[in-house]
PDB file of C-alpha atoms and ligand atoms in Angstrom:
ATOM      1  CA  MET A   1     201.784 -25.970-267.846  1.00 96.00           C
ATOM      2  CA  LEU A   2     204.323 -26.204-270.649  1.00 98.00           C
ATOM      3  CA  VAL A   3     205.408 -22.698-271.652  1.00 98.00           C
ATOM      4  CA  ILE A   4     206.673 -22.484-275.234  1.00 98.00           C
ATOM      5  CA  GLY A   5     208.338 -19.158-276.107  1.00 98.00           C
ATOM      6  CA  GLU A   6     206.972 -17.590-279.309  1.00 98.00           C
ATOM      7  CA  LEU A   7     209.624 -14.987-280.104  1.00 98.00           C
ATOM      8  CA  ILE A   8     211.903 -16.851-282.531  1.00 98.00           C
ATOM      9  CA  ASN A   9     209.511 -16.417-285.421  1.00 98.00           C
ATOM     10  CA  GLY A  10     210.405 -14.877-288.771  1.00 98.00           C
ATOM     11  CA  MET A  11     207.015 -13.128-288.721  1.00 97.00           C
ATOM     12  CA  PHE A  12     208.812 -10.547-286.549  1.00 98.00           C
ATOM     13  CA  ARG A  13     210.771  -8.239-288.862  1.00 97.00           C
ATOM     14  CA  ASP A  14     213.919  -8.078-286.706  1.00 97.00           C
ATOM     15  CA  VAL A  15     213.997 -11.878-286.373  1.00 98.00           C
ATOM     16  CA  ALA A  16     213.547 -12.255-290.152  1.00 98.00           C
ATOM     17  CA  LYS A  17     216.507  -9.904-290.628  1.00 98.00           C
ATOM     18  CA  ALA A  18     218.655 -11.793-288.113  1.00 98.00           C
ATOM     19  CA  ILE A  19     217.890 -15.073-289.909  1.00 98.00           C
ATOM     20  CA  GLN A  20     218.656 -13.583-293.316  1.00 98.00           C
ATOM     21  CA  ASN A  21     221.992 -12.125-292.130  1.00 98.00           C
ATOM     22  CA  ARG A  22     222.921 -15.136-289.931  1.00 98.00           C
ATOM     23  CA  GLU A  23     223.165 -12.902-286.838  1.00 98.00           C
ATOM     24  CA  VAL A  24     223.690 -15.689-284.342  1.00 98.00           C
ATOM     25  CA  ASP A  25     223.966 -13.370-281.285  1.00 98.00           C
ATOM     26  CA  ILE A  26     220.468 -11.951-281.796  1.00 98.00           C
ATOM     27  CA  ILE A  27     218.889 -15.403-282.036  1.00 98.00           C
ATOM     28  CA  GLN A  28     220.830 -16.803-279.075  1.00 98.00           C
ATOM     29  CA  HIS A  29     219.923 -13.777-276.971  1.00 98.00           C
ATOM     30  CA  LEU A  30     216.233 -14.280-277.779  1.00 98.00           C
ATOM     31  CA  ALA A  31     216.552 -17.932-276.769  1.00 98.00           C
ATOM     32  CA  GLU A  32     218.305 -17.195-273.456  1.00 98.00           C
ATOM     33  CA  GLU A  33     215.950 -14.366-272.552  1.00 98.00           C
ATOM     34  CA  GLN A  34     212.891 -16.556-273.004  1.00 98.00           C
ATOM     35  CA  VAL A  35     214.359 -19.466-271.056  1.00 97.00           C
ATOM     36  CA  ASN A  36     215.395 -17.133-268.228  1.00 96.00           C
ATOM     37  CA  ALA A  37     211.835 -15.781-268.134  1.00 97.00           C
ATOM     38  CA  GLY A  38     210.425 -19.299-267.661  1.00 96.00           C
ATOM     39  CA  ALA A  39     210.048 -20.871-271.107  1.00 97.00           C
ATOM     40  CA  ASP A  40     210.239 -24.684-271.006  1.00 97.00           C
ATOM     41  CA  ALA A  41     210.550 -24.920-274.803  1.00 98.00           C
ATOM     42  CA  LEU A  42     210.991 -22.585-277.786  1.00 98.00           C
ATOM     43  CA  ASP A  43     208.846 -22.351-280.918  1.00 99.00           C
ATOM     44  CA  ILE A  44     211.036 -21.991-284.017  1.00 98.00           C
ATOM     45  CA  ASN A  45     209.493 -20.631-287.219  1.00 98.00           C
ATOM     46  CA  THR A  46     211.500 -19.356-290.200  1.00 98.00           C
ATOM     47  CA  GLY A  47     208.652 -17.019-291.138  1.00 97.00           C
ATOM     48  CA  PRO A  48     206.996 -15.865-294.345  1.00 96.00           C
ATOM     49  CA  TYR A  49     210.029 -13.992-295.725  1.00 94.00           C
ATOM     50  CA  SER A  50     212.460 -16.941-295.679  1.00 96.00           C
ATOM     51  CA  LYS A  51     213.902 -17.705-299.116  1.00 96.00           C
ATOM     52  CA  ASP A  52     215.337 -21.075-298.023  1.00 98.00           C
ATOM     53  CA  PRO A  53     213.325 -22.327-295.026  1.00 98.00           C
ATOM     54  CA  LYS A  54     215.152 -25.686-294.874  1.00 98.00           C
ATOM     55  CA  ALA A  55     218.579 -24.061-294.530  1.00 98.00           C
ATOM     56  CA  ASP A  56     217.154 -21.416-292.175  1.00 98.00           C
ATOM     57  CA  MET A  57     215.532 -24.044-289.914  1.00 98.00           C
ATOM     58  CA  LYS A  58     218.773 -26.012-289.698  1.00 98.00           C
ATOM     59  CA  TRP A  59     220.754 -22.858-288.862  1.00 98.00           C
ATOM     60  CA  LEU A  60     218.215 -21.763-286.237  1.00 98.00           C
ATOM     61  CA  VAL A  61     218.207 -25.152-284.479  1.00 98.00           C
ATOM     62  CA  GLU A  62     222.009 -25.361-284.445  1.00 98.00           C
ATOM     63  CA  SER A  63     222.426 -21.777-283.235  1.00 98.00           C
ATOM     64  CA  ILE A  64     219.826 -22.076-280.475  1.00 98.00           C
ATOM     65  CA  GLN A  65     221.218 -25.373-279.179  1.00 98.00           C
ATOM     66  CA  LYS A  66     224.593 -23.727-278.616  1.00 98.00           C
ATOM     67  CA  ALA A  67     222.887 -21.298-276.223  1.00 98.00           C
ATOM     68  CA  THR A  68     220.319 -23.448-274.399  1.00 97.00           C
ATOM     69  CA  ASN A  69     219.200 -27.070-274.064  1.00 96.00           C
ATOM     70  CA  VAL A  70     215.408 -26.654-273.753  1.00 97.00           C
ATOM     71  CA  SER A  71     213.317 -28.612-276.227  1.00 97.00           C
ATOM     72  CA  LEU A  72     212.412 -27.060-279.559  1.00 98.00           C
ATOM     73  CA  CYS A  73     208.989 -26.813-281.176  1.00 99.00           C
ATOM     74  CA  LEU A  74     209.555 -26.949-284.936  1.00 99.00           C
ATOM     75  CA  ASP A  75     206.875 -24.724-286.475  1.00 98.00           C
ATOM     76  CA  SER A  76     206.318 -25.062-290.229  1.00 98.00           C
ATOM     77  CA  THR A  77     203.533 -25.984-292.616  1.00 97.00           C
ATOM     78  CA  ARG A  78     206.148 -27.913-294.628  1.00 98.00           C
ATOM     79  CA  ALA A  79     207.123 -31.452-293.550  1.00 98.00           C
ATOM     80  CA  ASP A  80     210.504 -31.186-295.306  1.00 98.00           C
ATOM     81  CA  VAL A  81     211.357 -28.076-293.256  1.00 98.00           C
ATOM     82  CA  ILE A  82     210.342 -29.824-290.022  1.00 98.00           C
ATOM     83  CA  GLU A  83     212.442 -32.852-290.993  1.00 98.00           C
ATOM     84  CA  GLU A  84     215.480 -30.631-291.532  1.00 98.00           C
ATOM     85  CA  GLY A  85     215.020 -29.358-287.978  1.00 98.00           C
ATOM     86  CA  LEU A  86     214.497 -32.868-286.600  1.00 98.00           C
ATOM     87  CA  LYS A  87     217.805 -34.007-288.088  1.00 98.00           C
ATOM     88  CA  ALA A  88     219.590 -31.246-286.185  1.00 98.00           C
ATOM     89  CA  VAL A  89     217.858 -31.417-282.764  1.00 98.00           C
ATOM     90  CA  LYS A  90     219.669 -33.013-279.843  1.00 96.00           C
ATOM     91  CA  SER A  91     216.814 -33.259-277.323  1.00 93.00           C
ATOM     92  CA  ARG A  92     213.237 -34.365-277.896  1.00 96.00           C
ATOM     93  CA  ALA A  93     211.401 -32.097-280.347  1.00 98.00           C
ATOM     94  CA  ILE A  94     207.758 -31.059-280.641  1.00 98.00           C
ATOM     95  CA  ILE A  95     206.504 -31.063-284.235  1.00 99.00           C
ATOM     96  CA  ASN A  96     204.254 -28.045-284.956  1.00 98.00           C
ATOM     97  CA  SER A  97     202.035 -29.358-286.571  1.00 98.00           C
ATOM     98  CA  THR A  98     199.654 -31.632-288.412  1.00 98.00           C
ATOM     99  CA  SER A  99     196.094 -30.857-289.488  1.00 98.00           C
ATOM    100  CA  ALA A 100     193.358 -33.521-289.445  1.00 98.00           C
ATOM    101  CA  ASP A 101     193.914 -34.325-293.145  1.00 98.00           C
ATOM    102  CA  VAL A 102     194.804 -38.006-293.589  1.00 98.00           C
ATOM    103  CA  GLU A 103     197.794 -37.487-295.888  1.00 98.00           C
ATOM    104  CA  LYS A 104     199.277 -34.808-293.663  1.00 98.00           C
ATOM    105  CA  MET A 105     198.807 -36.920-290.528  1.00 98.00           C
ATOM    106  CA  GLU A 106     200.471 -39.926-292.177  1.00 98.00           C
ATOM    107  CA  THR A 107     203.495 -37.845-293.213  1.00 98.00           C
ATOM    108  CA  ILE A 108     203.856 -36.078-289.869  1.00 98.00           C
ATOM    109  CA  PHE A 109     203.143 -39.103-287.634  1.00 98.00           C
ATOM    110  CA  ALA A 110     205.795 -41.094-289.527  1.00 98.00           C
ATOM    111  CA  LEU A 111     208.268 -38.328-288.572  1.00 98.00           C
ATOM    112  CA  VAL A 112     207.031 -38.440-284.959  1.00 98.00           C
ATOM    113  CA  LYS A 113     207.797 -42.152-284.767  1.00 98.00           C
ATOM    114  CA  LYS A 114     211.106 -41.955-286.607  1.00 98.00           C
ATOM    115  CA  HIS A 115     212.456 -39.152-284.396  1.00 98.00           C
ATOM    116  CA  LYS A 116     210.643 -40.070-281.133  1.00 98.00           C
ATOM    117  CA  ALA A 117     209.118 -36.588-281.155  1.00 98.00           C
ATOM    118  CA  GLN A 118     205.980 -35.078-279.658  1.00 98.00           C
ATOM    119  CA  VAL A 119     203.394 -33.496-281.953  1.00 99.00           C
ATOM    120  CA  ILE A 120     200.755 -30.760-282.139  1.00 99.00           C
ATOM    121  CA  GLY A 121     197.520 -31.639-283.967  1.00 98.00           C
ATOM    122  CA  ILE A 122     195.489 -28.661-285.102  1.00 98.00           C
ATOM    123  CA  ALA A 123     191.706 -28.987-285.321  1.00 98.00           C
ATOM    124  CA  MET A 124     191.422 -27.925-288.944  1.00 97.00           C
ATOM    125  CA  ASP A 125     191.465 -29.603-292.341  1.00 97.00           C
ATOM    126  CA  LYS A 126     191.428 -28.768-296.047  1.00 96.00           C
ATOM    127  CA  SER A 127     187.862 -27.524-295.744  1.00 95.00           C
ATOM    128  CA  GLY A 128     189.175 -24.787-293.432  1.00 93.00           C
ATOM    129  CA  VAL A 129     189.038 -23.645-289.843  1.00 93.00           C
ATOM    130  CA  PRO A 130     186.070 -24.837-287.761  1.00 95.00           C
ATOM    131  CA  ASN A 131     183.591 -22.331-286.427  1.00 91.00           C
ATOM    132  CA  ASP A 132     181.923 -24.336-283.721  1.00 95.00           C
ATOM    133  CA  LYS A 133     182.794 -26.694-280.901  1.00 97.00           C
ATOM    134  CA  ALA A 134     181.285 -29.802-282.536  1.00 97.00           C
ATOM    135  CA  LYS A 135     183.494 -29.450-285.604  1.00 97.00           C
ATOM    136  CA  ARG A 136     186.593 -28.877-283.465  1.00 98.00           C
ATOM    137  CA  ILE A 137     185.872 -32.035-281.500  1.00 98.00           C
ATOM    138  CA  GLU A 138     185.224 -34.066-284.645  1.00 98.00           C
ATOM    139  CA  LEU A 139     188.563 -32.961-286.121  1.00 98.00           C
ATOM    140  CA  ALA A 140     190.452 -33.549-282.868  1.00 98.00           C
ATOM    141  CA  SER A 141     188.903 -37.032-282.596  1.00 98.00           C
ATOM    142  CA  ARG A 142     190.215 -37.872-286.055  1.00 98.00           C
ATOM    143  CA  ILE A 143     193.704 -36.771-284.981  1.00 98.00           C
ATOM    144  CA  VAL A 144     193.530 -38.838-281.779  1.00 98.00           C
ATOM    145  CA  ALA A 145     192.356 -41.953-283.684  1.00 98.00           C
ATOM    146  CA  LYS A 146     195.138 -41.663-286.250  1.00 98.00           C
ATOM    147  CA  ALA A 147     197.767 -41.025-283.568  1.00 98.00           C
ATOM    148  CA  MET A 148     196.615 -44.185-281.762  1.00 98.00           C
ATOM    149  CA  ASP A 149     196.959 -46.138-285.060  1.00 98.00           C
ATOM    150  CA  PHE A 150     200.579 -44.998-285.170  1.00 98.00           C
ATOM    151  CA  GLY A 151     201.144 -45.996-281.552  1.00 98.00           C
ATOM    152  CA  ILE A 152     201.769 -42.431-280.415  1.00 98.00           C
ATOM    153  CA  ALA A 153     201.233 -42.011-276.648  1.00 98.00           C
ATOM    154  CA  SER A 154     198.424 -39.561-275.871  1.00 98.00           C
ATOM    155  CA  GLU A 155     200.769 -37.627-273.556  1.00 97.00           C
ATOM    156  CA  ASP A 156     202.909 -36.914-276.627  1.00 98.00           C
ATOM    157  CA  LEU A 157     199.980 -35.371-278.485  1.00 98.00           C
ATOM    158  CA  PHE A 158     198.997 -31.693-278.109  1.00 99.00           C
ATOM    159  CA  LEU A 159     195.521 -30.820-279.433  1.00 98.00           C
ATOM    160  CA  ASP A 160     195.116 -27.231-280.657  1.00 98.00           C
ATOM    161  CA  PRO A 161     191.561 -25.860-281.150  1.00 98.00           C
ATOM    162  CA  ILE A 162     192.945 -22.898-283.199  1.00 96.00           C
ATOM    163  CA  LEU A 163     192.584 -19.706-281.253  1.00 97.00           C
ATOM    164  CA  PHE A 164     190.837 -16.917-283.193  1.00 95.00           C
ATOM    165  CA  PRO A 165     191.577 -13.209-282.791  1.00 97.00           C
ATOM    166  CA  VAL A 166     188.810 -11.770-280.641  1.00 98.00           C
ATOM    167  CA  ASN A 167     188.214  -8.979-283.156  1.00 97.00           C
ATOM    168  CA  VAL A 168     187.555 -11.563-285.895  1.00 94.00           C
ATOM    169  CA  GLY A 169     185.668 -14.358-284.134  1.00 93.00           C
ATOM    170  CA  GLN A 170     184.473 -13.115-280.768  1.00 96.00           C
ATOM    171  CA  GLU A 171     181.679 -15.698-280.678  1.00 97.00           C
ATOM    172  CA  GLN A 172     184.323 -18.442-281.085  1.00 97.00           C
ATOM    173  CA  GLU A 173     186.179 -17.889-277.823  1.00 98.00           C
ATOM    174  CA  LYS A 174     183.668 -19.633-275.583  1.00 97.00           C
ATOM    175  CA  GLU A 175     183.488 -22.552-278.041  1.00 97.00           C
ATOM    176  CA  ILE A 176     187.289 -22.769-277.927  1.00 98.00           C
ATOM    177  CA  LEU A 177     187.381 -22.848-274.117  1.00 98.00           C
ATOM    178  CA  GLU A 178     184.773 -25.625-274.096  1.00 98.00           C
ATOM    179  CA  SER A 179     186.710 -27.509-276.800  1.00 98.00           C
ATOM    180  CA  ILE A 180     189.834 -27.450-274.624  1.00 98.00           C
ATOM    181  CA  ARG A 181     187.837 -28.988-271.777  1.00 98.00           C
ATOM    182  CA  GLU A 182     186.378 -31.691-274.030  1.00 98.00           C
ATOM    183  CA  PHE A 183     189.652 -32.508-275.815  1.00 98.00           C
ATOM    184  CA  ARG A 184     190.942 -33.731-272.456  1.00 98.00           C
ATOM    185  CA  GLN A 185     188.204 -36.392-272.433  1.00 97.00           C
ATOM    186  CA  LEU A 186     188.966 -37.812-275.895  1.00 98.00           C
ATOM    187  CA  CYS A 187     191.313 -40.522-274.607  1.00 97.00           C
ATOM    188  CA  THR A 188     193.058 -41.873-271.507  1.00 96.00           C
ATOM    189  CA  PRO A 189     195.581 -40.765-270.392  1.00 97.00           C
ATOM    190  CA  ALA A 190     194.338 -37.308-271.415  1.00 98.00           C
ATOM    191  CA  PRO A 191     196.073 -35.684-274.375  1.00 98.00           C
ATOM    192  CA  ASN A 192     197.762 -32.321-273.907  1.00 98.00           C
ATOM    193  CA  THR A 193     195.988 -29.187-275.094  1.00 98.00           C
ATOM    194  CA  LEU A 194     197.695 -26.133-276.593  1.00 99.00           C
ATOM    195  CA  VAL A 195     196.968 -22.708-278.046  1.00 98.00           C
ATOM    196  CA  GLY A 196     199.002 -20.032-279.790  1.00 98.00           C
ATOM    197  CA  LEU A 197     197.983 -17.494-277.147  1.00 98.00           C
ATOM    198  CA  SER A 198     198.912 -14.250-278.913  1.00 98.00           C
ATOM    199  CA  ASN A 199     196.516 -15.089-281.755  1.00 98.00           C
ATOM    200  CA  ILE A 200     193.642 -13.881-279.564  1.00 98.00           C
ATOM    201  CA  SER A 201     194.880 -10.305-279.386  1.00 98.00           C
ATOM    202  CA  GLN A 202     196.188  -9.766-282.920  1.00 98.00           C
ATOM    203  CA  GLY A 203     195.064  -6.412-284.284  1.00 97.00           C
ATOM    204  CA  THR A 204     193.859  -5.113-280.895  1.00 98.00           C
ATOM    205  CA  ASN A 205     195.322  -2.442-278.609  1.00 98.00           C
ATOM    206  CA  THR A 206     194.813  -4.432-275.395  1.00 98.00           C
ATOM    207  CA  ARG A 207     197.118  -7.316-276.211  1.00 98.00           C
ATOM    208  CA  SER A 208     198.624  -8.149-272.836  1.00 98.00           C
ATOM    209  CA  LEU A 209     195.266  -7.936-271.011  1.00 98.00           C
ATOM    210  CA  LEU A 210     193.504 -10.151-273.575  1.00 98.00           C
ATOM    211  CA  ASN A 211     196.359 -12.671-273.539  1.00 98.00           C
ATOM    212  CA  ARG A 212     196.500 -13.061-269.780  1.00 98.00           C
ATOM    213  CA  THR A 213     192.748 -13.110-269.253  1.00 98.00           C
ATOM    214  CA  PHE A 214     192.262 -15.828-271.881  1.00 98.00           C
ATOM    215  CA  LEU A 215     195.201 -17.801-270.496  1.00 98.00           C
ATOM    216  CA  THR A 216     193.776 -17.945-266.973  1.00 98.00           C
ATOM    217  CA  MET A 217     190.370 -19.007-268.327  1.00 98.00           C
ATOM    218  CA  ALA A 218     191.968 -21.652-270.553  1.00 98.00           C
ATOM    219  CA  VAL A 219     194.082 -23.032-267.705  1.00 98.00           C
ATOM    220  CA  ALA A 220     190.891 -23.417-265.681  1.00 98.00           C
ATOM    221  CA  ASN A 221     189.442 -25.395-268.612  1.00 98.00           C
ATOM    222  CA  GLY A 222     192.355 -27.830-268.856  1.00 97.00           C
ATOM    223  CA  LEU A 223     194.939 -26.120-271.058  1.00 98.00           C
ATOM    224  CA  THR A 224     198.305 -27.828-270.517  1.00 98.00           C
ATOM    225  CA  ALA A 225     200.569 -25.944-272.957  1.00 98.00           C
ATOM    226  CA  ALA A 226     200.772 -22.587-274.722  1.00 99.00           C
ATOM    227  CA  ILE A 227     202.958 -20.818-277.245  1.00 99.00           C
ATOM    228  CA  LEU A 228     203.261 -17.349-275.696  1.00 98.00           C
ATOM    229  CA  ASP A 229     205.503 -14.373-274.934  1.00 98.00           C
ATOM    230  CA  PRO A 230     207.322 -15.328-271.716  1.00 98.00           C
ATOM    231  CA  LEU A 231     208.853 -11.833-271.495  1.00 98.00           C
ATOM    232  CA  ASP A 232     205.384 -10.488-270.596  1.00 98.00           C
ATOM    233  CA  LYS A 233     205.848 -10.544-266.830  1.00 97.00           C
ATOM    234  CA  GLU A 234     202.196  -9.849-266.011  1.00 98.00           C
ATOM    235  CA  LEU A 235     201.251 -12.817-268.212  1.00 98.00           C
ATOM    236  CA  MET A 236     203.680 -15.134-266.421  1.00 98.00           C
ATOM    237  CA  ASN A 237     202.452 -13.859-263.037  1.00 97.00           C
ATOM    238  CA  ALA A 238     198.833 -14.517-264.069  1.00 98.00           C
ATOM    239  CA  LEU A 239     199.789 -18.052-265.106  1.00 98.00           C
ATOM    240  CA  ILE A 240     201.546 -18.782-261.808  1.00 97.00           C
ATOM    241  CA  THR A 241     198.551 -17.375-259.917  1.00 97.00           C
ATOM    242  CA  ALA A 242     196.020 -19.387-261.949  1.00 98.00           C
ATOM    243  CA  GLU A 243     197.967 -22.569-261.219  1.00 97.00           C
ATOM    244  CA  LEU A 244     198.102 -21.644-257.529  1.00 97.00           C
ATOM    245  CA  ILE A 245     194.331 -21.148-257.418  1.00 97.00           C
ATOM    246  CA  LEU A 246     193.874 -24.540-259.112  1.00 97.00           C
ATOM    247  CA  ASN A 247     195.951 -26.002-256.265  1.00 96.00           C
ATOM    248  CA  LYS A 248     198.835 -27.044-258.510  1.00 94.00           C
ATOM    249  CA  ASN A 249     201.297 -25.076-256.362  1.00 92.00           C
ATOM    250  CA  ILE A 250     201.385 -24.612-252.599  1.00 93.00           C
ATOM    251  CA  TYR A 251     200.621 -21.107-251.306  1.00 96.00           C
ATOM    252  CA  CYS A 252     203.237 -19.017-249.548  1.00 95.00           C
ATOM    253  CA  ASP A 253     203.406 -15.209-249.249  1.00 95.00           C
ATOM    254  CA  SER A 254     206.199 -15.055-251.823  1.00 94.00           C
ATOM    255  CA  PHE A 255     204.566 -17.482-254.269  1.00 95.00           C
ATOM    256  CA  LEU A 256     205.365 -15.393-257.388  1.00 95.00           C
ATOM    257  CA  GLU A 257     209.088 -15.480-256.620  1.00 93.00           C
ATOM    258  CA  ALA A 258     208.885 -19.105-255.500  1.00 91.00           C
ATOM    259  CA  TYR A 259     207.264 -20.323-258.704  1.00 92.00           C
ATOM    260  CA  ARG A 260     209.049 -18.085-261.189  1.00 88.00           C
ATOM    261  CA  LYS A 261     211.107 -20.936-262.470  1.00 67.00           C
ATOM    262  CA  ARG A 262     214.460 -19.349-263.111  1.00 57.00           C
TER     263      ARG A 262
HETATM  264  N1  LIG B 301     199.001 -22.816-283.062  1.00 86.62           N
HETATM  265  C1  LIG B 301     200.150 -23.466-283.301  1.00 86.62           C
HETATM  266  N2  LIG B 301     201.287 -22.832-283.663  1.00 86.62           N
HETATM  267  C2  LIG B 301     201.276 -21.495-283.847  1.00 86.62           C
HETATM  268  C3  LIG B 301     200.111 -20.755-283.604  1.00 86.62           C
HETATM  269  C4  LIG B 301     198.929 -21.454-283.210  1.00 86.62           C
HETATM  270  N3  LIG B 301     202.430 -20.860-284.223  1.00 86.62           N
HETATM  271  C5  LIG B 301     202.411 -19.462-284.581  1.00 86.62           C
HETATM  272  C6  LIG B 301     201.390 -18.697-283.747  1.00 86.62           C
HETATM  273  N4  LIG B 301     200.126 -19.384-283.733  1.00 86.62           N
HETATM  274  C7  LIG B 301     201.900 -18.502-282.348  1.00 86.62           C
HETATM  275  N5  LIG B 301     202.954 -17.525-282.328  1.00 86.62           N
HETATM  276  C8  LIG B 301     202.697 -16.174-282.460  1.00 86.62           C
HETATM  277  C9  LIG B 301     203.770 -15.325-282.574  1.00 86.62           C
HETATM  278  C10 LIG B 301     203.560 -13.961-282.713  1.00 86.62           C
HETATM  279  C11 LIG B 301     202.268 -13.466-282.751  1.00 86.62           C
HETATM  280  C12 LIG B 301     201.206 -14.304-282.627  1.00 86.62           C
HETATM  281  C13 LIG B 301     201.403 -15.672-282.462  1.00 86.62           C
HETATM  282  C14 LIG B 301     202.015 -12.010-282.966  1.00 86.62           C
HETATM  283  N6  LIG B 301     202.836 -11.351-283.758  1.00 86.62           N
HETATM  284  C15 LIG B 301     202.717  -9.956-284.092  1.00 86.62           C
HETATM  285  C16 LIG B 301     201.362  -9.645-284.725  1.00 86.62           C
HETATM  286  O1  LIG B 301     200.903 -10.459-285.554  1.00 86.62           O
HETATM  287  O2  LIG B 301     200.790  -8.614-284.426  1.00 86.62           O
HETATM  288  C17 LIG B 301     203.790  -9.599-285.082  1.00 86.62           C
HETATM  289  C18 LIG B 301     204.285  -8.257-284.834  1.00 86.62           C
HETATM  290  C19 LIG B 301     205.444  -7.956-285.752  1.00 86.62           C
HETATM  291  O3  LIG B 301     205.300  -8.185-286.972  1.00 86.62           O
HETATM  292  O4  LIG B 301     206.462  -7.481-285.266  1.00 86.62           O
HETATM  293  O5  LIG B 301     201.064 -11.486-282.461  1.00 86.62           O
HETATM  294  O6  LIG B 301     197.857 -20.884-282.982  1.00 86.62           O
HETATM  295  N7  LIG B 301     200.158 -24.815-283.137  1.00 86.62           N
END
């Protein structure tokens, strides 16, 4: 399971402030903390308050790379902001993301090829977010077909069914779990599957419990990557335990310590 830390996101007020004031220590500390807690990669999003997202993305990438060498997941709806990040990254980046719209895919997949990046494809298009499994699979199939046209390896593609908050779309969660399972069958080798885990618990008062329960269910359905809060120790323990039960790790009495990566 690829763990992508979610905390360097300008949607958090204190991160937005650190970006605005170029407080490099705060950003580097957030990067180190997440990597030490087991993050394999870091999601980087300049957030809704950024006045100059291109300059902010460049600064974030450069600052974070001075503190850690994990790969970066460049999270923006704007291709020009992602490209600014790609120009600054030293290791292989993950582009977050393209929708299933043809123009968007052509722009983003050209960047994937040019920069030898990996890419997240979100099962949505201009007509909006799907509200059943069939629509999610149709959209994901379009992304897979287009990625193949561009010669992108399926292992470099992460399919995201779009995780709904449980208090908004409770009836969607089962459809999403089934979509994850079916996305894995769309091509060979199987594509990766990914969710933004904390979406599920937005606006609730049981965030950690919802996050870790969904994560274990999703892992059992073939989830291979998630953007999540690696500082939530119970969440990371649940993930290690789910992978143990699926026989991805060998049991020993101290398995939590053994598989806590760093
Ligand atoms: N798919 C993809 N990328 C994504 C998402 C996704 N990137 C962003 C997001 N979803 C994943 N990251 C987060 C980060 C934080 C929160 C949720 C998802 C979060 N934030 C608090 C909240 O909204 O309550 C903010 C609290 C604050 O303002 O301080 O929950 O799905 N491909």
